[in-house]
Amino acid sequence: MPQAFLTATADRRSVLGAALTGLVASLGWPTPAHATAASAGIDDLLDLSARAYGTIGHSVAVLRRGRLIYSRHAGLSDRKTGAPITDASVYPLFSISKLFLVVELLKARRAGLIDLAEPLGAIRAGLPSAWTGITLAQALAHVSGLPDYIPDHVAPSEDQAFAAIEALPLRFAPGTRNDYNQTNFLFEEGARTGDTDAVDGSGRKSVPQRWDATD
């Protein structure tokens, strides 16, 4: 279910939280006979979310088994001009794209192209010693304990991100806590693209460059 929100202060986690709230509302959609009541329930939930998060506009589509069963466009795409939200409005994806990244990694694992038990040190060279034994699986599960490179929602380059946190201690022992953080996704993206400085004994990169077999 693609859903995006425009907020006065676009906080990523608030936006994603509101999106997931809409997703929960779509689960267990009953039958066409109950569509009116279910639609009204989603309308009420979206109105509640708009008030809670300061949403100025949203577009929502709910699909069940590939069939569109609910859609709504409401609010403004530009508060200054008063332009309304329409079915042609374009939204930033924010963290929704991360879900697709995780799916690609799991497809690659199923195809035997990556090993989730691989240590992060095999994905990127020159890491602090405390990081090297942390696994890709732990990064995927957000139990890595890595310091967060983007606590203030500033988006540096990858090299800048690592430079900013490499001297910081782990936030907790890997595997002992769950804590969502952006640094994990740097390694996940590195595993997906094979954009790594680490090489094996043959001189080739340790992560495949193309995952055509996962399609």
mmCIF file with all atom_site columns, C-alpha atoms in Angstrom:
data_model
loop_
_atom_site.group_PDB
_atom_site.id
_atom_site.type_symbol
_atom_site.label_atom_id
_atom_site.label_alt_id
_atom_site.label_comp_id
_atom_site.label_asym_id
_atom_site.label_entity_id
_atom_site.label_seq_id
_atom_site.pdbx_PDB_ins_code
_atom_site.Cartn_x
_atom_site.Cartn_y
_atom_site.Cartn_z
_atom_site.occupancy
_atom_site.B_iso_or_equiv
_atom_site.pdbx_formal_charge
_atom_site.auth_seq_id
_atom_site.auth_comp_id
_atom_site.auth_asym_id
_atom_site.auth_atom_id
_atom_site.pdbx_PDB_model_num
ATOM 1   C CA . MET A 1 1   ? 0.000   0.000   0.000   1.00 0.00 ? 1   MET A CA 1
ATOM 2   C CA . PRO A 1 2   ? 1.738   3.160   -1.145  1.00 0.00 ? 2   PRO A CA 1
ATOM 3   C CA . GLN A 1 3   ? 1.060   6.021   1.191   1.00 0.00 ? 3   GLN A CA 1
ATOM 4   C CA . ALA A 1 4   ? 2.876   9.268   1.765   1.00 0.00 ? 4   ALA A CA 1
ATOM 5   C CA . PHE A 1 5   ? 2.288   12.336  3.861   1.00 0.00 ? 5   PHE A CA 1
ATOM 6   C CA . LEU A 1 6   ? 3.301   15.968  3.614   1.00 0.00 ? 6   LEU A CA 1
ATOM 7   C CA . THR A 1 7   ? 3.874   17.491  7.015   1.00 0.00 ? 7   THR A CA 1
ATOM 8   C CA . ALA A 1 8   ? 4.746   20.933  8.241   1.00 0.00 ? 8   ALA A CA 1
ATOM 9   C CA . THR A 1 9   ? 7.856   19.472  9.868   1.00 0.00 ? 9   THR A CA 1
ATOM 10  C CA . ALA A 1 10  ? 8.656   16.342  7.881   1.00 0.00 ? 10  ALA A CA 1
ATOM 11  C CA . ASP A 1 11  ? 10.020  14.023  10.554  1.00 0.00 ? 11  ASP A CA 1
ATOM 12  C CA . ARG A 1 12  ? 10.953  10.721  8.924   1.00 0.00 ? 12  ARG A CA 1
ATOM 13  C CA . ARG A 1 13  ? 9.807   8.456   11.708  1.00 0.00 ? 13  ARG A CA 1
ATOM 14  C CA . SER A 1 14  ? 6.526   10.296  12.166  1.00 0.00 ? 14  SER A CA 1
ATOM 15  C CA . VAL A 1 15  ? 5.870   10.031  8.431   1.00 0.00 ? 15  VAL A CA 1
ATOM 16  C CA . LEU A 1 16  ? 6.704   6.330   8.354   1.00 0.00 ? 16  LEU A CA 1
ATOM 17  C CA . GLY A 1 17  ? 4.692   5.738   11.517  1.00 0.00 ? 17  GLY A CA 1
ATOM 18  C CA . ALA A 1 18  ? 1.651   7.353   9.953   1.00 0.00 ? 18  ALA A CA 1
ATOM 19  C CA . ALA A 1 19  ? 2.155   5.281   6.798   1.00 0.00 ? 19  ALA A CA 1
ATOM 20  C CA . LEU A 1 20  ? 2.302   2.053   8.781   1.00 0.00 ? 20  LEU A CA 1
ATOM 21  C CA . THR A 1 21  ? -0.780  3.085   10.717  1.00 0.00 ? 21  THR A CA 1
ATOM 22  C CA . GLY A 1 22  ? -2.654  3.233   7.417   1.00 0.00 ? 22  GLY A CA 1
ATOM 23  C CA . LEU A 1 23  ? -1.289  -0.182  6.488   1.00 0.00 ? 23  LEU A CA 1
ATOM 24  C CA . VAL A 1 24  ? -2.582  -1.709  9.715   1.00 0.00 ? 24  VAL A CA 1
ATOM 25  C CA . ALA A 1 25  ? -5.999  -0.268  8.939   1.00 0.00 ? 25  ALA A CA 1
ATOM 26  C CA . SER A 1 26  ? -6.059  -2.185  5.650   1.00 0.00 ? 26  SER A CA 1
ATOM 27  C CA . LEU A 1 27  ? -5.357  -5.590  7.185   1.00 0.00 ? 27  LEU A CA 1
ATOM 28  C CA . GLY A 1 28  ? -8.314  -7.843  7.666   1.00 0.00 ? 28  GLY A CA 1
ATOM 29  C CA . TRP A 1 29  ? -10.493 -5.932  5.199   1.00 0.00 ? 29  TRP A CA 1
ATOM 30  C CA . PRO A 1 30  ? -13.739 -7.926  5.388   1.00 0.00 ? 30  PRO A CA 1
ATOM 31  C CA . THR A 1 31  ? -15.916 -8.235  2.263   1.00 0.00 ? 31  THR A CA 1
ATOM 32  C CA . PRO A 1 32  ? -17.397 -5.819  -0.300  1.00 0.00 ? 32  PRO A CA 1
ATOM 33  C CA . ALA A 1 33  ? -20.569 -5.747  1.794   1.00 0.00 ? 33  ALA A CA 1
ATOM 34  C CA . HIS A 1 34  ? -18.589 -4.165  4.613   1.00 0.00 ? 34  HIS A CA 1
ATOM 35  C CA . ALA A 1 35  ? -16.586 -1.821  2.378   1.00 0.00 ? 35  ALA A CA 1
ATOM 36  C CA . THR A 1 36  ? -18.507 1.297   3.385   1.00 0.00 ? 36  THR A CA 1
ATOM 37  C CA . ALA A 1 37  ? -17.937 0.740   7.089   1.00 0.00 ? 37  ALA A CA 1
ATOM 38  C CA . ALA A 1 38  ? -14.291 -0.164  6.544   1.00 0.00 ? 38  ALA A CA 1
ATOM 39  C CA . SER A 1 39  ? -13.755 2.895   4.339   1.00 0.00 ? 39  SER A CA 1
ATOM 40  C CA . ALA A 1 40  ? -15.276 5.107   6.993   1.00 0.00 ? 40  ALA A CA 1
ATOM 41  C CA . GLY A 1 41  ? -12.957 3.565   9.569   1.00 0.00 ? 41  GLY A CA 1
ATOM 42  C CA . ILE A 1 42  ? -9.889  4.323   7.462   1.00 0.00 ? 42  ILE A CA 1
ATOM 43  C CA . ASP A 1 43  ? -11.175 7.848   6.835   1.00 0.00 ? 43  ASP A CA 1
ATOM 44  C CA . ASP A 1 44  ? -11.483 8.376   10.580  1.00 0.00 ? 44  ASP A CA 1
ATOM 45  C CA . LEU A 1 45  ? -8.003  6.964   11.189  1.00 0.00 ? 45  LEU A CA 1
ATOM 46  C CA . LEU A 1 46  ? -6.455  9.217   8.554   1.00 0.00 ? 46  LEU A CA 1
ATOM 47  C CA . ASP A 1 47  ? -8.200  12.254  9.998   1.00 0.00 ? 47  ASP A CA 1
ATOM 48  C CA . LEU A 1 48  ? -6.911  11.308  13.448  1.00 0.00 ? 48  LEU A CA 1
ATOM 49  C CA . SER A 1 49  ? -3.377  10.859  12.092  1.00 0.00 ? 49  SER A CA 1
ATOM 50  C CA . ALA A 1 50  ? -3.579  14.224  10.326  1.00 0.00 ? 50  ALA A CA 1
ATOM 51  C CA . ARG A 1 51  ? -4.399  15.941  13.596  1.00 0.00 ? 51  ARG A CA 1
ATOM 52  C CA . ALA A 1 52  ? -1.776  13.992  15.557  1.00 0.00 ? 52  ALA A CA 1
ATOM 53  C CA . TYR A 1 53  ? 1.092   14.508  13.101  1.00 0.00 ? 53  TYR A CA 1
ATOM 54  C CA . GLY A 1 54  ? 0.190   17.910  11.695  1.00 0.00 ? 54  GLY A CA 1
ATOM 55  C CA . THR A 1 55  ? -0.414  16.431  8.251   1.00 0.00 ? 55  THR A CA 1
ATOM 56  C CA . ILE A 1 56  ? -1.388  18.997  5.631   1.00 0.00 ? 56  ILE A CA 1
ATOM 57  C CA . GLY A 1 57  ? -2.061  16.481  2.877   1.00 0.00 ? 57  GLY A CA 1
ATOM 58  C CA . HIS A 1 58  ? -2.042  12.768  2.103   1.00 0.00 ? 58  HIS A CA 1
ATOM 59  C CA . SER A 1 59  ? -2.726  10.168  -0.575  1.00 0.00 ? 59  SER A CA 1
ATOM 60  C CA . VAL A 1 60  ? -3.646  6.624   0.378   1.00 0.00 ? 60  VAL A CA 1
ATOM 61  C CA . ALA A 1 61  ? -4.243  3.489   -1.662  1.00 0.00 ? 61  ALA A CA 1
ATOM 62  C CA . VAL A 1 62  ? -5.139  0.114   -0.149  1.00 0.00 ? 62  VAL A CA 1
ATOM 63  C CA . LEU A 1 63  ? -4.822  -2.989  -2.284  1.00 0.00 ? 63  LEU A CA 1
ATOM 64  C CA . ARG A 1 64  ? -5.952  -6.478  -1.376  1.00 0.00 ? 64  ARG A CA 1
ATOM 65  C CA . ARG A 1 65  ? -4.667  -9.313  -3.545  1.00 0.00 ? 65  ARG A CA 1
ATOM 66  C CA . GLY A 1 66  ? -3.800  -6.831  -6.260  1.00 0.00 ? 66  GLY A CA 1
ATOM 67  C CA . ARG A 1 67  ? -7.221  -5.149  -6.290  1.00 0.00 ? 67  ARG A CA 1
ATOM 68  C CA . LEU A 1 68  ? -7.724  -1.520  -5.281  1.00 0.00 ? 68  LEU A CA 1
ATOM 69  C CA . ILE A 1 69  ? -10.256 -1.476  -2.460  1.00 0.00 ? 69  ILE A CA 1
ATOM 70  C CA . TYR A 1 70  ? -9.741  2.002   -1.048  1.00 0.00 ? 70  TYR A CA 1
ATOM 71  C CA . SER A 1 71  ? -8.221  5.283   -2.159  1.00 0.00 ? 71  SER A CA 1
ATOM 72  C CA . ARG A 1 72  ? -8.240  8.817   -0.873  1.00 0.00 ? 72  ARG A CA 1
ATOM 73  C CA . HIS A 1 73  ? -6.522  12.118  -1.671  1.00 0.00 ? 73  HIS A CA 1
ATOM 74  C CA . ALA A 1 74  ? -7.027  14.933  0.819   1.00 0.00 ? 74  ALA A CA 1
ATOM 75  C CA . GLY A 1 75  ? -5.506  18.195  1.937   1.00 0.00 ? 75  GLY A CA 1
ATOM 76  C CA . LEU A 1 76  ? -2.947  20.471  0.334   1.00 0.00 ? 76  LEU A CA 1
ATOM 77  C CA . SER A 1 77  ? 0.193   19.767  -1.675  1.00 0.00 ? 77  SER A CA 1
ATOM 78  C CA . ASP A 1 78  ? 1.398   23.332  -1.069  1.00 0.00 ? 78  ASP A CA 1
ATOM 79  C CA . ARG A 1 79  ? 0.158   25.286  1.900   1.00 0.00 ? 79  ARG A CA 1
ATOM 80  C CA . LYS A 1 80  ? 1.439   28.590  0.500   1.00 0.00 ? 80  LYS A CA 1
ATOM 81  C CA . THR A 1 81  ? -0.406  28.358  -2.804  1.00 0.00 ? 81  THR A CA 1
ATOM 82  C CA . GLY A 1 82  ? -3.329  26.302  -1.550  1.00 0.00 ? 82  GLY A CA 1
ATOM 83  C CA . ALA A 1 83  ? -2.807  23.706  -4.308  1.00 0.00 ? 83  ALA A CA 1
ATOM 84  C CA . PRO A 1 84  ? -4.798  20.565  -3.473  1.00 0.00 ? 84  PRO A CA 1
ATOM 85  C CA . ILE A 1 85  ? -3.565  16.985  -3.291  1.00 0.00 ? 85  ILE A CA 1
ATOM 86  C CA . THR A 1 86  ? -4.564  14.987  -6.385  1.00 0.00 ? 86  THR A CA 1
ATOM 87  C CA . ASP A 1 87  ? -3.887  11.529  -7.791  1.00 0.00 ? 87  ASP A CA 1
ATOM 88  C CA . ALA A 1 88  ? -0.939  13.088  -9.664  1.00 0.00 ? 88  ALA A CA 1
ATOM 89  C CA . SER A 1 89  ? 0.758   14.471  -6.542  1.00 0.00 ? 89  SER A CA 1
ATOM 90  C CA . VAL A 1 90  ? 4.367   13.349  -6.013  1.00 0.00 ? 90  VAL A CA 1
ATOM 91  C CA . TYR A 1 91  ? 5.713   12.529  -2.554  1.00 0.00 ? 91  TYR A CA 1
ATOM 92  C CA . PRO A 1 92  ? 9.185   11.878  -1.120  1.00 0.00 ? 92  PRO A CA 1
ATOM 93  C CA . LEU A 1 93  ? 9.600   8.205   -0.219  1.00 0.00 ? 93  LEU A CA 1
ATOM 94  C CA . PHE A 1 94  ? 11.456  8.752   3.063   1.00 0.00 ? 94  PHE A CA 1
ATOM 95  C CA . SER A 1 95  ? 12.083  5.378   4.742   1.00 0.00 ? 95  SER A CA 1
ATOM 96  C CA . ILE A 1 96  ? 9.573   3.398   2.690   1.00 0.00 ? 96  ILE A CA 1
ATOM 97  C CA . SER A 1 97  ? 12.336  2.552   0.195   1.00 0.00 ? 97  SER A CA 1
ATOM 98  C CA . LYS A 1 98  ? 14.175  0.701   2.985   1.00 0.00 ? 98  LYS A CA 1
ATOM 99  C CA . LEU A 1 99  ? 11.508  -1.994  2.927   1.00 0.00 ? 99  LEU A CA 1
ATOM 100 C CA . PHE A 1 100 ? 12.347  -2.725  -0.704  1.00 0.00 ? 100 PHE A CA 1
ATOM 101 C CA . LEU A 1 101 ? 16.055  -2.885  0.168   1.00 0.00 ? 101 LEU A CA 1
ATOM 102 C CA . VAL A 1 102 ? 15.414  -5.519  2.833   1.00 0.00 ? 102 VAL A CA 1
ATOM 103 C CA . VAL A 1 103 ? 13.295  -7.566  0.422   1.00 0.00 ? 103 VAL A CA 1
ATOM 104 C CA . GLU A 1 104 ? 16.108  -7.479  -2.154  1.00 0.00 ? 104 GLU A CA 1
ATOM 105 C CA . LEU A 1 105 ? 18.595  -8.702  0.437   1.00 0.00 ? 105 LEU A CA 1
ATOM 106 C CA . LEU A 1 106 ? 16.352  -11.589 1.453   1.00 0.00 ? 106 LEU A CA 1
ATOM 107 C CA . LYS A 1 107 ? 15.811  -12.531 -2.205  1.00 0.00 ? 107 LYS A CA 1
ATOM 108 C CA . ALA A 1 108 ? 19.570  -12.534 -2.720  1.00 0.00 ? 108 ALA A CA 1
ATOM 109 C CA . ARG A 1 109 ? 20.017  -14.747 0.325   1.00 0.00 ? 109 ARG A CA 1
ATOM 110 C CA . ARG A 1 110 ? 17.452  -17.211 -1.023  1.00 0.00 ? 110 ARG A CA 1
ATOM 111 C CA . ALA A 1 111 ? 19.335  -17.270 -4.322  1.00 0.00 ? 111 ALA A CA 1
ATOM 112 C CA . GLY A 1 112 ? 22.576  -18.019 -2.482  1.00 0.00 ? 112 GLY A CA 1
ATOM 113 C CA . LEU A 1 113 ? 24.209  -14.733 -3.489  1.00 0.00 ? 113 LEU A CA 1
ATOM 114 C CA . ILE A 1 114 ? 24.846  -13.388 -0.003  1.00 0.00 ? 114 ILE A CA 1
ATOM 115 C CA . ASP A 1 115 ? 25.336  -14.797 3.465   1.00 0.00 ? 115 ASP A CA 1
ATOM 116 C CA . LEU A 1 116 ? 23.556  -12.940 6.253   1.00 0.00 ? 116 LEU A CA 1
ATOM 117 C CA . ALA A 1 117 ? 26.108  -14.343 8.688   1.00 0.00 ? 117 ALA A CA 1
ATOM 118 C CA . GLU A 1 118 ? 28.829  -12.411 6.857   1.00 0.00 ? 118 GLU A CA 1
ATOM 119 C CA . PRO A 1 119 ? 30.625  -9.938  9.149   1.00 0.00 ? 119 PRO A CA 1
ATOM 120 C CA . LEU A 1 120 ? 30.418  -6.242  8.382   1.00 0.00 ? 120 LEU A CA 1
ATOM 121 C CA . GLY A 1 121 ? 34.191  -6.203  8.030   1.00 0.00 ? 121 GLY A CA 1
ATOM 122 C CA . ALA A 1 122 ? 33.755  -8.172  4.789   1.00 0.00 ? 122 ALA A CA 1
ATOM 123 C CA . ILE A 1 123 ? 31.401  -5.524  3.421   1.00 0.00 ? 123 ILE A CA 1
ATOM 124 C CA . ARG A 1 124 ? 33.512  -2.463  4.183   1.00 0.00 ? 124 ARG A CA 1
ATOM 125 C CA . ALA A 1 125 ? 37.226  -2.311  4.926   1.00 0.00 ? 125 ALA A CA 1
ATOM 126 C CA . GLY A 1 126 ? 38.827  -0.189  7.634   1.00 0.00 ? 126 GLY A CA 1
ATOM 127 C CA . LEU A 1 127 ? 36.087  -0.496  10.233  1.00 0.00 ? 127 LEU A CA 1
ATOM 128 C CA . PRO A 1 128 ? 36.750  -0.110  13.966  1.00 0.00 ? 128 PRO A CA 1
ATOM 129 C CA . SER A 1 129 ? 37.710  -3.466  15.460  1.00 0.00 ? 129 SER A CA 1
ATOM 130 C CA . ALA A 1 130 ? 34.570  -3.532  17.619  1.00 0.00 ? 130 ALA A CA 1
ATOM 131 C CA . TRP A 1 131 ? 32.421  -3.449  14.486  1.00 0.00 ? 131 TRP A CA 1
ATOM 132 C CA . THR A 1 132 ? 34.077  -6.090  12.339  1.00 0.00 ? 132 THR A CA 1
ATOM 133 C CA . GLY A 1 133 ? 32.435  -9.128  13.953  1.00 0.00 ? 133 GLY A CA 1
ATOM 134 C CA . ILE A 1 134 ? 28.904  -7.729  13.773  1.00 0.00 ? 134 ILE A CA 1
ATOM 135 C CA . THR A 1 135 ? 26.938  -9.618  11.116  1.00 0.00 ? 135 THR A CA 1
ATOM 136 C CA . LEU A 1 136 ? 24.752  -8.425  8.282   1.00 0.00 ? 136 LEU A CA 1
ATOM 137 C CA . ALA A 1 137 ? 21.858  -10.292 9.925   1.00 0.00 ? 137 ALA A CA 1
ATOM 138 C CA . GLN A 1 138 ? 22.320  -8.226  13.074  1.00 0.00 ? 138 GLN A CA 1
ATOM 139 C CA . ALA A 1 139 ? 22.271  -5.041  11.007  1.00 0.00 ? 139 ALA A CA 1
ATOM 140 C CA . LEU A 1 140 ? 19.069  -6.187  9.291   1.00 0.00 ? 140 LEU A CA 1
ATOM 141 C CA . ALA A 1 141 ? 17.440  -6.890  12.659  1.00 0.00 ? 141 ALA A CA 1
ATOM 142 C CA . HIS A 1 142 ? 18.679  -3.584  14.134  1.00 0.00 ? 142 HIS A CA 1
ATOM 143 C CA . VAL A 1 143 ? 20.440  -5.370  16.978  1.00 0.00 ? 143 VAL A CA 1
ATOM 144 C CA . SER A 1 144 ? 23.948  -4.350  15.853  1.00 0.00 ? 144 SER A CA 1
ATOM 145 C CA . GLY A 1 145 ? 24.569  -1.731  18.533  1.00 0.00 ? 145 GLY A CA 1
ATOM 146 C CA . LEU A 1 146 ? 26.233  0.538   15.959  1.00 0.00 ? 146 LEU A CA 1
ATOM 147 C CA . PRO A 1 147 ? 26.229  4.292   16.585  1.00 0.00 ? 147 PRO A CA 1
ATOM 148 C CA . ASP A 1 148 ? 23.686  6.220   14.525  1.00 0.00 ? 148 ASP A CA 1
ATOM 149 C CA . TYR A 1 149 ? 25.196  8.451   11.855  1.00 0.00 ? 149 TYR A CA 1
ATOM 150 C CA . ILE A 1 150 ? 22.110  10.578  11.331  1.00 0.00 ? 150 ILE A CA 1
ATOM 151 C CA . PRO A 1 151 ? 20.552  11.466  14.706  1.00 0.00 ? 151 PRO A CA 1
ATOM 152 C CA . ASP A 1 152 ? 19.687  14.981  13.505  1.00 0.00 ? 152 ASP A CA 1
ATOM 153 C CA . HIS A 1 153 ? 18.329  13.869  10.103  1.00 0.00 ? 153 HIS A CA 1
ATOM 154 C CA . VAL A 1 154 ? 21.204  15.414  8.168   1.00 0.00 ? 154 VAL A CA 1
ATOM 155 C CA . ALA A 1 155 ? 22.155  13.300  5.162   1.00 0.00 ? 155 ALA A CA 1
ATOM 156 C CA . PRO A 1 156 ? 25.940  13.234  4.610   1.00 0.00 ? 156 PRO A CA 1
ATOM 157 C CA . SER A 1 157 ? 27.767  11.167  2.018   1.00 0.00 ? 157 SER A CA 1
ATOM 158 C CA . GLU A 1 158 ? 28.648  7.592   2.944   1.00 0.00 ? 158 GLU A CA 1
ATOM 159 C CA . ASP A 1 159 ? 32.284  8.467   3.662   1.00 0.00 ? 159 ASP A CA 1
ATOM 160 C CA . GLN A 1 160 ? 31.230  11.461  5.754   1.00 0.00 ? 160 GLN A CA 1
ATOM 161 C CA . ALA A 1 161 ? 28.780  9.291   7.665   1.00 0.00 ? 161 ALA A CA 1
ATOM 162 C CA . PHE A 1 162 ? 31.406  6.716   8.602   1.00 0.00 ? 162 PHE A CA 1
ATOM 163 C CA . ALA A 1 163 ? 33.963  9.407   9.439   1.00 0.00 ? 163 ALA A CA 1
ATOM 164 C CA . ALA A 1 164 ? 31.503  11.019  11.838  1.00 0.00 ? 164 ALA A CA 1
ATOM 165 C CA . ILE A 1 165 ? 30.880  7.877   13.878  1.00 0.00 ? 165 ILE A CA 1
ATOM 166 C CA . GLU A 1 166 ? 33.921  5.612   13.570  1.00 0.00 ? 166 GLU A CA 1
ATOM 167 C CA . ALA A 1 167 ? 35.397  6.898   16.831  1.00 0.00 ? 167 ALA A CA 1
ATOM 168 C CA . LEU A 1 168 ? 32.140  6.460   18.761  1.00 0.00 ? 168 LEU A CA 1
ATOM 169 C CA . PRO A 1 169 ? 31.592  3.442   21.029  1.00 0.00 ? 169 PRO A CA 1
ATOM 170 C CA . LEU A 1 170 ? 28.942  0.830   20.363  1.00 0.00 ? 170 LEU A CA 1
ATOM 171 C CA . ARG A 1 171 ? 25.609  1.810   21.869  1.00 0.00 ? 171 ARG A CA 1
ATOM 172 C CA . PHE A 1 172 ? 25.163  -1.686  23.330  1.00 0.00 ? 172 PHE A CA 1
ATOM 173 C CA . ALA A 1 173 ? 26.598  -5.172  22.931  1.00 0.00 ? 173 ALA A CA 1
ATOM 174 C CA . PRO A 1 174 ? 25.483  -6.625  19.570  1.00 0.00 ? 174 PRO A CA 1
ATOM 175 C CA . GLY A 1 175 ? 22.467  -8.888  19.881  1.00 0.00 ? 175 GLY A CA 1
ATOM 176 C CA . THR A 1 176 ? 21.374  -7.638  23.296  1.00 0.00 ? 176 THR A CA 1
ATOM 177 C CA . ARG A 1 177 ? 18.907  -4.922  22.274  1.00 0.00 ? 177 ARG A CA 1
ATOM 178 C CA . ASN A 1 178 ? 16.846  -3.755  19.333  1.00 0.00 ? 178 ASN A CA 1
ATOM 179 C CA . ASP A 1 179 ? 17.345  -0.154  18.244  1.00 0.00 ? 179 ASP A CA 1
ATOM 180 C CA . TYR A 1 180 ? 16.448  1.219   14.801  1.00 0.00 ? 180 TYR A CA 1
ATOM 181 C CA . ASN A 1 181 ? 19.303  3.174   13.278  1.00 0.00 ? 181 ASN A CA 1
ATOM 182 C CA . GLN A 1 182 ? 20.451  4.500   9.939   1.00 0.00 ? 182 GLN A CA 1
ATOM 183 C CA . THR A 1 183 ? 23.982  3.072   10.056  1.00 0.00 ? 183 THR A CA 1
ATOM 184 C CA . ASN A 1 184 ? 22.611  -0.439  9.617   1.00 0.00 ? 184 ASN A CA 1
ATOM 185 C CA . PHE A 1 185 ? 21.222  0.579   6.238   1.00 0.00 ? 185 PHE A CA 1
ATOM 186 C CA . LEU A 1 186 ? 24.635  1.755   5.042   1.00 0.00 ? 186 LEU A CA 1
ATOM 187 C CA . PHE A 1 187 ? 25.860  -1.824  5.354   1.00 0.00 ? 187 PHE A CA 1
ATOM 188 C CA . GLU A 1 188 ? 22.670  -3.258  3.878   1.00 0.00 ? 188 GLU A CA 1
ATOM 189 C CA . GLU A 1 189 ? 23.023  -1.013  0.837   1.00 0.00 ? 189 GLU A CA 1
ATOM 190 C CA . GLY A 1 190 ? 26.699  -1.953  0.595   1.00 0.00 ? 190 GLY A CA 1
ATOM 191 C CA . ALA A 1 191 ? 25.754  -5.623  0.572   1.00 0.00 ? 191 ALA A CA 1
ATOM 192 C CA . ARG A 1 192 ? 23.114  -5.041  -2.094  1.00 0.00 ? 192 ARG A CA 1
ATOM 193 C CA . THR A 1 193 ? 25.286  -3.107  -4.518  1.00 0.00 ? 193 THR A CA 1
ATOM 194 C CA . GLY A 1 194 ? 28.616  -4.733  -3.797  1.00 0.00 ? 194 GLY A CA 1
ATOM 195 C CA . ASP A 1 195 ? 30.057  -1.239  -3.340  1.00 0.00 ? 195 ASP A CA 1
ATOM 196 C CA . THR A 1 196 ? 32.778  -2.339  -0.946  1.00 0.00 ? 196 THR A CA 1
ATOM 197 C CA . ASP A 1 197 ? 36.502  -2.035  -0.505  1.00 0.00 ? 197 ASP A CA 1
ATOM 198 C CA . ALA A 1 198 ? 36.746  -5.544  0.919   1.00 0.00 ? 198 ALA A CA 1
ATOM 199 C CA . VAL A 1 199 ? 38.158  -8.177  -1.442  1.00 0.00 ? 199 VAL A CA 1
ATOM 200 C CA . ASP A 1 200 ? 38.751  -11.871 -1.060  1.00 0.00 ? 200 ASP A CA 1
ATOM 201 C CA . GLY A 1 201 ? 41.932  -13.758 -1.841  1.00 0.00 ? 201 GLY A CA 1
ATOM 202 C CA . SER A 1 202 ? 41.257  -13.783 -5.581  1.00 0.00 ? 202 SER A CA 1
ATOM 203 C CA . GLY A 1 203 ? 41.165  -9.985  -5.688  1.00 0.00 ? 203 GLY A CA 1
ATOM 204 C CA . ARG A 1 204 ? 37.479  -9.711  -6.530  1.00 0.00 ? 204 ARG A CA 1
ATOM 205 C CA . LYS A 1 205 ? 34.877  -8.043  -4.395  1.00 0.00 ? 205 LYS A CA 1
ATOM 206 C CA . SER A 1 206 ? 33.282  -10.297 -1.815  1.00 0.00 ? 206 SER A CA 1
ATOM 207 C CA . VAL A 1 207 ? 29.699  -9.268  -2.667  1.00 0.00 ? 207 VAL A CA 1
ATOM 208 C CA . PRO A 1 208 ? 28.244  -9.878  -6.158  1.00 0.00 ? 208 PRO A CA 1
ATOM 209 C CA . GLN A 1 209 ? 27.757  -6.845  -8.371  1.00 0.00 ? 209 GLN A CA 1
ATOM 210 C CA . ARG A 1 210 ? 24.599  -8.101  -10.131 1.00 0.00 ? 210 ARG A CA 1
ATOM 211 C CA . TRP A 1 211 ? 21.653  -9.977  -8.674  1.00 0.00 ? 211 TRP A CA 1
ATOM 212 C CA . ASP A 1 212 ? 19.769  -10.815 -11.856 1.00 0.00 ? 212 ASP A CA 1
ATOM 213 C CA . ALA A 1 213 ? 19.045  -14.285 -10.497 1.00 0.00 ? 213 ALA A CA 1
ATOM 214 C CA . THR A 1 214 ? 16.824  -12.807 -7.792  1.00 0.00 ? 214 THR A CA 1
ATOM 215 C CA . ASP A 1 215 ? 14.195  -11.476 -10.217 1.00 0.00 ? 215 ASP A CA 1
#
